[in-house]
PDB file of C-alpha atoms and ligand atoms in Angstrom:
ATOM      1  CA  MET A1385       3.277  14.856  26.334  1.00 47.00           C
ATOM      2  CA  GLY A1386       6.410  16.109  27.872  1.00 50.00           C
ATOM      3  CA  PHE A1387       9.657  16.626  26.104  1.00 51.00           C
ATOM      4  CA  TYR A1388      11.113  13.621  27.902  1.00 47.00           C
ATOM      5  CA  HIS A1389       8.279  11.525  26.907  1.00 49.00           C
ATOM      6  CA  PHE A1390       8.463  12.603  23.496  1.00 52.00           C
ATOM      7  CA  PHE A1391      12.394  11.964  23.019  1.00 49.00           C
ATOM      8  CA  VAL A1392      12.053   8.667  24.477  1.00 48.00           C
ATOM      9  CA  MET A1393       9.338   7.551  22.004  1.00 53.00           C
ATOM     10  CA  ASN A1394      11.417   8.864  19.235  1.00 56.00           C
ATOM     11  CA  GLN A1395      14.372   6.774  20.250  1.00 56.00           C
ATOM     12  CA  ASP A1396      12.103   3.833  20.514  1.00 77.00           C
ATOM     13  CA  PHE A1397      10.800   4.299  17.070  1.00 92.00           C
ATOM     14  CA  THR A1398      14.312   4.744  15.594  1.00 91.00           C
ATOM     15  CA  LEU A1399      15.406   1.361  17.104  1.00 92.00           C
ATOM     16  CA  GLN A1400      12.149  -0.447  15.985  1.00 94.00           C
ATOM     17  CA  MET A1401      12.444   1.002  12.559  1.00 96.00           C
ATOM     18  CA  ARG A1402      15.912  -0.180  12.117  1.00 96.00           C
ATOM     19  CA  GLN A1403      14.890  -3.699  13.284  1.00 95.00           C
ATOM     20  CA  MET A1404      11.987  -3.809  10.825  1.00 97.00           C
ATOM     21  CA  LEU A1405      14.373  -2.838   8.076  1.00 98.00           C
ATOM     22  CA  GLU A1406      17.292  -5.443   8.865  1.00 98.00           C
ATOM     23  CA  ARG A1407      15.018  -8.244  10.171  1.00 98.00           C
ATOM     24  CA  ASP A1408      11.611  -7.968   8.309  1.00 98.00           C
ATOM     25  CA  LEU A1409      12.657  -6.488   5.131  1.00 98.00           C
ATOM     26  CA  LYS A1410      16.322  -7.055   4.465  1.00 98.00           C
ATOM     27  CA  GLY A1411      16.337 -10.401   6.326  1.00 98.00           C
ATOM     28  CA  ARG A1412      13.400 -11.634   3.993  1.00 98.00           C
ATOM     29  CA  GLY A1413      15.002 -10.549   0.748  1.00 98.00           C
ATOM     30  CA  ILE A1414      13.837  -6.822   0.061  1.00 98.00           C
ATOM     31  CA  LYS A1415      16.626  -5.431  -1.964  1.00 98.00           C
ATOM     32  CA  ASP A1416      15.359  -2.372  -3.872  1.00 98.00           C
ATOM     33  CA  PRO A1417      17.567   0.505  -2.216  1.00 98.00           C
ATOM     34  CA  ARG A1418      15.186   3.146  -3.048  1.00 98.00           C
ATOM     35  CA  LEU A1419      12.288   1.095  -1.495  1.00 98.00           C
ATOM     36  CA  LEU A1420      14.350   0.471   1.499  1.00 98.00           C
ATOM     37  CA  LYS A1421      15.079   4.270   1.851  1.00 98.00           C
ATOM     38  CA  ALA A1422      11.466   5.028   1.355  1.00 98.00           C
ATOM     39  CA  MET A1423      10.489   2.693   4.330  1.00 97.00           C
ATOM     40  CA  THR A1424      12.980   4.569   6.597  1.00 96.00           C
ATOM     41  CA  GLU A1425      11.315   8.106   5.502  1.00 97.00           C
ATOM     42  CA  ILE A1426       7.690   7.130   6.231  1.00 98.00           C
ATOM     43  CA  PRO A1427       6.913   7.183   9.935  1.00 97.00           C
ATOM     44  CA  ARG A1428       4.363   4.038  10.245  1.00 97.00           C
ATOM     45  CA  GLU A1429       3.751   5.362  13.934  1.00 96.00           C
ATOM     46  CA  LEU A1430       1.709   8.247  12.327  1.00 96.00           C
ATOM     47  CA  PHE A1431      -0.871   5.737  10.738  1.00 97.00           C
ATOM     48  CA  VAL A1432      -1.715   3.246  13.309  1.00 96.00           C
ATOM     49  CA  GLY A1433      -3.639   4.978  15.717  1.00 90.00           C
ATOM     50  CA  ASN A1434      -2.897   5.799  19.380  1.00 90.00           C
ATOM     51  CA  SER A1435      -3.774   2.373  20.736  1.00 91.00           C
ATOM     52  CA  HIS A1436      -1.425   0.504  18.643  1.00 94.00           C
ATOM     53  CA  LEU A1437       1.617   3.108  18.885  1.00 93.00           C
ATOM     54  CA  GLY A1438       3.613   0.432  20.705  1.00 92.00           C
ATOM     55  CA  GLN A1439       3.063  -1.934  17.742  1.00 95.00           C
ATOM     56  CA  ALA A1440       4.042   0.484  14.932  1.00 96.00           C
ATOM     57  CA  TYR A1441       6.917  -1.397  13.794  1.00 97.00           C
ATOM     58  CA  SER A1442       5.749  -4.792  14.650  1.00 96.00           C
ATOM     59  CA  ASP A1443       6.009  -7.648  11.991  1.00 97.00           C
ATOM     60  CA  GLY A1444       2.103  -7.888  11.148  1.00 97.00           C
ATOM     61  CA  PRO A1445      -0.781  -6.174  10.222  1.00 97.00           C
ATOM     62  CA  LEU A1446      -2.826  -3.750  12.621  1.00 97.00           C
ATOM     63  CA  PRO A1447      -6.509  -2.904  12.844  1.00 97.00           C
ATOM     64  CA  ILE A1448      -7.476   0.604  11.659  1.00 97.00           C
ATOM     65  CA  ASP A1449     -10.864   2.583  11.639  1.00 97.00           C
ATOM     66  CA  CYS A1450     -13.950   1.212   9.597  1.00 97.00           C
ATOM     67  CA  GLY A1451     -12.924  -2.418  10.473  1.00 96.00           C
ATOM     68  CA  GLN A1452      -9.906  -2.490   7.923  1.00 97.00           C
ATOM     69  CA  THR A1453      -6.232  -3.244   8.412  1.00 97.00           C
ATOM     70  CA  ILE A1454      -2.785  -1.445   7.993  1.00 97.00           C
ATOM     71  CA  SER A1455      -0.791  -4.260   5.985  1.00 97.00           C
ATOM     72  CA  GLN A1456       2.114  -5.999   7.546  1.00 98.00           C
ATOM     73  CA  PRO A1457       5.453  -3.831   6.554  1.00 98.00           C
ATOM     74  CA  TYR A1458       7.134  -6.706   4.598  1.00 98.00           C
ATOM     75  CA  ILE A1459       4.017  -7.184   2.649  1.00 98.00           C
ATOM     76  CA  VAL A1460       3.878  -3.561   1.861  1.00 98.00           C
ATOM     77  CA  ALA A1461       7.549  -3.796   0.664  1.00 98.00           C
ATOM     78  CA  LEU A1462       7.031  -7.090  -1.246  1.00 98.00           C
ATOM     79  CA  MET A1463       4.242  -5.733  -3.174  1.00 98.00           C
ATOM     80  CA  THR A1464       6.012  -2.369  -3.858  1.00 98.00           C
ATOM     81  CA  GLU A1465       9.042  -4.237  -4.859  1.00 98.00           C
ATOM     82  CA  GLU A1466       7.183  -6.341  -7.422  1.00 98.00           C
ATOM     83  CA  LEU A1467       5.775  -3.282  -9.234  1.00 98.00           C
ATOM     84  CA  LYS A1468       9.280  -2.211 -10.080  1.00 98.00           C
ATOM     85  CA  ILE A1469       8.476   1.476  -9.836  1.00 98.00           C
ATOM     86  CA  THR A1470      10.727   3.974 -11.483  1.00 98.00           C
ATOM     87  CA  PRO A1471      10.673   7.884 -10.813  1.00 98.00           C
ATOM     88  CA  ASP A1472       8.597   8.454 -13.813  1.00 98.00           C
ATOM     89  CA  CYS A1473       5.756   6.033 -13.275  1.00 98.00           C
ATOM     90  CA  GLU A1474       1.948   6.719 -12.492  1.00 98.00           C
ATOM     91  CA  VAL A1475       0.550   4.478 -10.085  1.00 98.00           C
ATOM     92  CA  LEU A1476      -3.014   3.577  -9.314  1.00 98.00           C
ATOM     93  CA  GLU A1477      -3.675   2.197  -5.787  1.00 98.00           C
ATOM     94  CA  ILE A1478      -7.053   0.538  -4.917  1.00 98.00           C
ATOM     95  CA  GLY A1479      -7.628   0.771  -1.331  1.00 98.00           C
ATOM     96  CA  THR A1480      -6.000   3.730   0.357  1.00 98.00           C
ATOM     97  CA  GLY A1481      -6.718   2.338   4.109  1.00 98.00           C
ATOM     98  CA  SER A1482      -4.502   4.141   6.496  1.00 98.00           C
ATOM     99  CA  GLY A1483      -2.271   5.763   3.723  1.00 98.00           C
ATOM    100  CA  TYR A1484       0.652   4.152   4.638  1.00 98.00           C
ATOM    101  CA  GLN A1485       1.369   2.300   1.409  1.00 98.00           C
ATOM    102  CA  THR A1486       0.203   5.101  -0.540  1.00 98.00           C
ATOM    103  CA  ALA A1487       3.153   7.470   1.164  1.00 98.00           C
ATOM    104  CA  ILE A1488       5.756   4.912   0.308  1.00 98.00           C
ATOM    105  CA  LEU A1489       4.336   4.598  -3.242  1.00 99.00           C
ATOM    106  CA  CYS A1490       4.690   8.633  -3.423  1.00 99.00           C
ATOM    107  CA  LYS A1491       8.346   8.378  -2.619  1.00 98.00           C
ATOM    108  CA  LEU A1492       9.092   6.184  -5.408  1.00 98.00           C
ATOM    109  CA  ALA A1493       6.777   7.236  -8.197  1.00 98.00           C
ATOM    110  CA  LYS A1494       5.984  10.512 -10.102  1.00 98.00           C
ATOM    111  CA  TYR A1495       2.322  10.562  -9.300  1.00 98.00           C
ATOM    112  CA  VAL A1496      -0.238   8.300  -7.352  1.00 98.00           C
ATOM    113  CA  TYR A1497      -3.847   7.994  -7.670  1.00 98.00           C
ATOM    114  CA  THR A1498      -5.623   6.220  -4.720  1.00 98.00           C
ATOM    115  CA  VAL A1499      -9.165   5.248  -4.242  1.00 98.00           C
ATOM    116  CA  GLU A1500     -10.725   4.306  -0.900  1.00 98.00           C
ATOM    117  CA  ARG A1501     -14.334   3.065  -0.154  1.00 98.00           C
ATOM    118  CA  PHE A1502     -14.616   4.815   3.358  1.00 98.00           C
ATOM    119  CA  GLU A1503     -14.571   8.769   3.037  1.00 98.00           C
ATOM    120  CA  GLU A1504     -13.527   8.538   6.837  1.00 98.00           C
ATOM    121  CA  LEU A1505     -10.201   6.628   6.005  1.00 98.00           C
ATOM    122  CA  SER A1506      -9.462   8.681   2.867  1.00 98.00           C
ATOM    123  CA  GLN A1507      -9.804  11.846   4.955  1.00 98.00           C
ATOM    124  CA  ALA A1508      -7.378  10.564   7.602  1.00 98.00           C
ATOM    125  CA  ALA A1509      -4.820   9.705   5.334  1.00 98.00           C
ATOM    126  CA  GLN A1510      -5.119  12.864   3.292  1.00 98.00           C
ATOM    127  CA  LYS A1511      -4.343  14.755   6.732  1.00 98.00           C
ATOM    128  CA  ILE A1512      -1.264  12.669   7.421  1.00 98.00           C
ATOM    129  CA  LEU A1513       0.234  12.649   3.756  1.00 98.00           C
ATOM    130  CA  GLY A1514      -0.318  16.570   3.959  1.00 98.00           C
ATOM    131  CA  GLU A1515       1.484  16.866   7.163  1.00 97.00           C
ATOM    132  CA  LEU A1516       4.467  14.829   5.557  1.00 98.00           C
ATOM    133  CA  GLY A1517       4.527  17.326   2.933  1.00 98.00           C
ATOM    134  CA  ILE A1518       3.465  14.745   0.167  1.00 98.00           C
ATOM    135  CA  ILE A1519       1.762  16.583  -2.685  1.00 98.00           C
ATOM    136  CA  ASN A1520       2.110  14.039  -5.815  1.00 98.00           C
ATOM    137  CA  VAL A1521      -1.035  12.504  -4.898  1.00 98.00           C
ATOM    138  CA  GLU A1522      -4.728  12.595  -5.671  1.00 98.00           C
ATOM    139  CA  PHE A1523      -7.458  11.045  -3.324  1.00 98.00           C
ATOM    140  CA  ARG A1524     -10.825   9.621  -4.359  1.00 98.00           C
ATOM    141  CA  THR A1525     -13.661   8.042  -2.549  1.00 98.00           C
ATOM    142  CA  GLY A1526     -15.562   5.413  -4.367  1.00 97.00           C
ATOM    143  CA  ASP A1527     -15.301   1.882  -5.597  1.00 97.00           C
ATOM    144  CA  GLY A1528     -12.053   1.110  -6.935  1.00 97.00           C
ATOM    145  CA  SER A1529     -13.034  -2.104  -8.456  1.00 97.00           C
ATOM    146  CA  CYS A1530     -14.208  -0.197 -11.479  1.00 95.00           C
ATOM    147  CA  GLY A1531     -10.966   1.539 -11.697  1.00 96.00           C
ATOM    148  CA  TRP A1532     -10.143   5.165 -11.976  1.00 96.00           C
ATOM    149  CA  ALA A1533     -13.458   6.968 -12.954  1.00 83.00           C
ATOM    150  CA  GLN A1534     -11.781   8.363 -16.116  1.00 80.00           C
ATOM    151  CA  ASP A1535     -10.444   7.190 -19.461  1.00 83.00           C
ATOM    152  CA  SER A1536      -6.774   6.927 -18.303  1.00 92.00           C
ATOM    153  CA  THR A1537      -4.109   4.144 -17.982  1.00 97.00           C
ATOM    154  CA  PHE A1538      -1.381   3.468 -15.407  1.00 98.00           C
ATOM    155  CA  ASP A1539       1.939   2.312 -15.450  1.00 98.00           C
ATOM    156  CA  LYS A1540       1.344   0.336 -12.177  1.00 98.00           C
ATOM    157  CA  ILE A1541      -1.590  -0.738 -10.395  1.00 98.00           C
ATOM    158  CA  LEU A1542      -1.736  -2.044  -6.708  1.00 99.00           C
ATOM    159  CA  VAL A1543      -4.578  -3.588  -5.052  1.00 98.00           C
ATOM    160  CA  THR A1544      -4.510  -3.559  -1.368  1.00 98.00           C
ATOM    161  CA  ALA A1545      -7.671  -5.619  -0.754  1.00 98.00           C
ATOM    162  CA  ALA A1546      -8.698  -9.085  -1.833  1.00 98.00           C
ATOM    163  CA  LEU A1547     -10.479  -9.531  -5.168  1.00 98.00           C
ATOM    164  CA  PRO A1548     -12.573 -12.647  -6.243  1.00 97.00           C
ATOM    165  CA  THR A1549     -10.993 -12.576  -9.749  1.00 97.00           C
ATOM    166  CA  ILE A1550      -9.204  -9.668 -11.511  1.00 97.00           C
ATOM    167  CA  PRO A1551     -11.760  -7.619 -13.203  1.00 97.00           C
ATOM    168  CA  GLN A1552     -11.366  -6.604 -16.853  1.00 96.00           C
ATOM    169  CA  SER A1553     -11.973  -2.884 -15.580  1.00 95.00           C
ATOM    170  CA  LEU A1554      -8.604  -2.830 -13.939  1.00 97.00           C
ATOM    171  CA  ILE A1555      -6.803  -4.736 -16.818  1.00 97.00           C
ATOM    172  CA  ASP A1556      -8.263  -2.061 -19.233  1.00 96.00           C
ATOM    173  CA  GLN A1557      -6.573   0.715 -16.934  1.00 97.00           C
ATOM    174  CA  LEU A1558      -2.994  -0.980 -17.010  1.00 98.00           C
ATOM    175  CA  ALA A1559      -0.703   0.663 -19.481  1.00 97.00           C
ATOM    176  CA  ASP A1560       1.164  -1.543 -22.105  1.00 97.00           C
ATOM    177  CA  GLY A1561       4.285  -2.758 -20.467  1.00 98.00           C
ATOM    178  CA  GLY A1562       2.657  -2.276 -17.107  1.00 98.00           C
ATOM    179  CA  ILE A1563       2.581  -4.357 -14.060  1.00 98.00           C
ATOM    180  CA  MET A1564      -0.481  -4.893 -11.636  1.00 98.00           C
ATOM    181  CA  VAL A1565      -0.159  -6.729  -8.184  1.00 99.00           C
ATOM    182  CA  ALA A1566      -3.189  -7.761  -6.377  1.00 98.00           C
ATOM    183  CA  PRO A1567      -4.399 -10.313  -3.834  1.00 98.00           C
ATOM    184  CA  VAL A1568      -6.678 -12.760  -5.662  1.00 98.00           C
ATOM    185  CA  GLY A1569      -8.953 -15.576  -3.949  1.00 98.00           C
ATOM    186  CA  PRO A1570     -11.599 -16.353  -1.476  1.00 96.00           C
ATOM    187  CA  THR A1571     -11.957 -14.724   1.970  1.00 94.00           C
ATOM    188  CA  GLY A1572      -9.360 -16.074   4.166  1.00 93.00           C
ATOM    189  CA  VAL A1573      -6.282 -16.907   2.104  1.00 97.00           C
ATOM    190  CA  GLN A1574      -5.435 -15.417  -1.320  1.00 98.00           C
ATOM    191  CA  ARG A1575      -2.594 -15.824  -3.822  1.00 98.00           C
ATOM    192  CA  LEU A1576      -0.875 -12.554  -4.294  1.00 98.00           C
ATOM    193  CA  VAL A1577      -0.114 -12.314  -8.053  1.00 98.00           C
ATOM    194  CA  ALA A1578       1.858  -9.893 -10.403  1.00 98.00           C
ATOM    195  CA  LEU A1579       0.258  -9.480 -13.679  1.00 98.00           C
ATOM    196  CA  GLU A1580       2.334  -8.084 -16.667  1.00 98.00           C
ATOM    197  CA  LYS A1581       0.623  -6.489 -19.785  1.00 98.00           C
ATOM    198  CA  LYS A1582       2.681  -7.025 -23.013  1.00 97.00           C
ATOM    199  CA  ASN A1583       1.103  -6.409 -26.517  1.00 94.00           C
ATOM    200  CA  ASP A1584      -2.580  -6.761 -24.941  1.00 89.00           C
ATOM    201  CA  LYS A1585      -1.266 -10.116 -23.554  1.00 96.00           C
ATOM    202  CA  ILE A1586      -1.482 -10.720 -19.789  1.00 97.00           C
ATOM    203  CA  ALA A1587       1.176 -12.953 -18.029  1.00 98.00           C
ATOM    204  CA  GLU A1588       0.486 -13.937 -14.360  1.00 98.00           C
ATOM    205  CA  ARG A1589       3.102 -14.881 -11.929  1.00 98.00           C
ATOM    206  CA  PHE A1590       2.281 -16.175  -8.373  1.00 98.00           C
ATOM    207  CA  ILE A1591       4.363 -14.448  -5.543  1.00 98.00           C
ATOM    208  CA  CYS A1592       3.175 -16.002  -2.191  1.00 98.00           C
ATOM    209  CA  ASP A1593       0.028 -16.582  -0.361  1.00 98.00           C
ATOM    210  CA  VAL A1594      -1.479 -13.548   1.560  1.00 98.00           C
ATOM    211  CA  ARG A1595      -4.435 -12.704   3.878  1.00 97.00           C
ATOM    212  CA  PHE A1596      -6.003  -9.249   3.071  1.00 97.00           C
ATOM    213  CA  VAL A1597      -9.596  -7.805   3.961  1.00 96.00           C
ATOM    214  CA  ARG A1598     -12.029  -8.120   1.141  1.00 97.00           C
ATOM    215  CA  LEU A1599     -12.649  -5.589  -1.707  1.00 98.00           C
ATOM    216  CA  ILE A1600     -16.302  -4.494  -1.640  1.00 98.00           C
ATOM    217  CA  GLY A1601     -17.832  -3.276  -4.687  1.00 98.00           C
ATOM    218  CA  ARG A1602     -19.199  -4.070  -8.176  1.00 97.00           C
ATOM    219  CA  HIS A1603     -16.175  -6.485  -9.321  1.00 97.00           C
ATOM    220  CA  GLY A1604     -15.275  -7.391  -6.008  1.00 97.00           C
ATOM    221  CA  PHE A1605     -17.274  -9.126  -3.143  1.00 97.00           C
ATOM    222  CA  ASN A1606     -20.947  -8.335  -1.938  1.00 95.00           C
ATOM    223  CA  GLU A1607     -21.011  -6.371   1.341  1.00 88.00           C
TER     224      GLU A1607
HETATM  225  N1  LIG B3156      -2.547  -0.394   1.924  1.00 92.89           N
HETATM  226  C1  LIG B3156      -3.606  -0.092   3.087  1.00 92.89           C
HETATM  227  C2  LIG B3156      -4.419  -1.210   3.303  1.00 92.89           C
HETATM  228  C3  LIG B3156      -5.748  -1.242   3.635  1.00 92.89           C
HETATM  229  S1  LIG B3156      -6.759  -2.409   3.682  1.00 92.89           S
HETATM  230  C4  LIG B3156      -2.816   0.200   4.279  1.00 92.89           C
HETATM  231  O1  LIG B3156      -1.781  -0.545   4.596  1.00 92.89           O
HETATM  232  O2  LIG B3156      -3.298   0.899   5.319  1.00 92.89           O
HETATM  233  C5  LIG B3156      -7.648  -2.173   2.332  1.00 92.89           C
HETATM  234  C6  LIG B3156      -8.601  -1.051   2.085  1.00 92.89           C
HETATM  235  O3  LIG B3156      -9.527  -1.351   0.885  1.00 92.89           O
HETATM  236  C7  LIG B3156      -9.528  -0.839   2.846  1.00 92.89           C
HETATM  237  O4  LIG B3156      -9.329   0.445   3.651  1.00 92.89           O
HETATM  238  C8  LIG B3156     -11.024  -1.032   2.516  1.00 92.89           C
HETATM  239  O5  LIG B3156     -11.941   0.027   3.018  1.00 92.89           O
HETATM  240  C9  LIG B3156     -10.464  -0.748   1.203  1.00 92.89           C
HETATM  241  N2  LIG B3156     -11.361  -1.072  -0.096  1.00 92.89           N
HETATM  242  C10 LIG B3156     -12.198  -2.204  -0.118  1.00 92.89           C
HETATM  243  N3  LIG B3156     -12.982  -2.304  -1.078  1.00 92.89           N
HETATM  244  C11 LIG B3156     -12.654  -1.273  -1.892  1.00 92.89           C
HETATM  245  C12 LIG B3156     -13.189  -0.678  -3.100  1.00 92.89           C
HETATM  246  N4  LIG B3156     -14.080  -1.331  -3.803  1.00 92.89           N
HETATM  247  N5  LIG B3156     -12.639   0.375  -3.528  1.00 92.89           N
HETATM  248  C13 LIG B3156     -11.655   1.028  -2.822  1.00 92.89           C
HETATM  249  N6  LIG B3156     -11.274   0.628  -1.661  1.00 92.89           N
HETATM  250  C14 LIG B3156     -11.862  -0.560  -1.165  1.00 92.89           C
END
């Protein structure tokens, strides 16, 4: 790639990123200034694969390897905003996928723990976050429906694949006062919900309808 080509491509992305920010995020009610800043600091073009570079900032999900998807930017922003992450938070993410959402979480939280079923996706995500100089993250490969394989709790839990129901294993790993955001429901359309844990009671709030790939695992769907 020549210098001119590189320059032109970067110009395009700057404009596209600004359009995403104004039209798709702020235009739909995303307000958190720290989140909006984070979304301008993470280059989505690094996560989408060469054949989709031209759509890096388009208003929708895109295919990634292993038959999975990188989520729509607005949905990434919406789920993140609902988590109400502060700089002292420890976040568990189920479904690393491309690592784009992981990188956004890393900009906002103290530390991010992320689990992915496919080793190949996890490796690719680790490489990109490494190149971006992001170090407040730990990656694991395995079945995230069982939670983080360790006796720990998290201030926030984000599930980025559809669950048939919220498993007790994840509720158990949510700290008191913590928030979990997850798409819940059958293949096709699910309800995006925010669960808040207070004194061992769970309050559930409906956010909107969404379409996610299925979470495959012990407390998820069968393969
Ligand atoms: N936030 C990601 C979304 C990826 S799609 C992004 O924007 O790129 C959801 C991801 O969840 C897929 O990569 C899929 O492989 C993964 N997944 C499915 N079941 C899982 C499980 N039981 N544990 C961990 N990850 C799982």
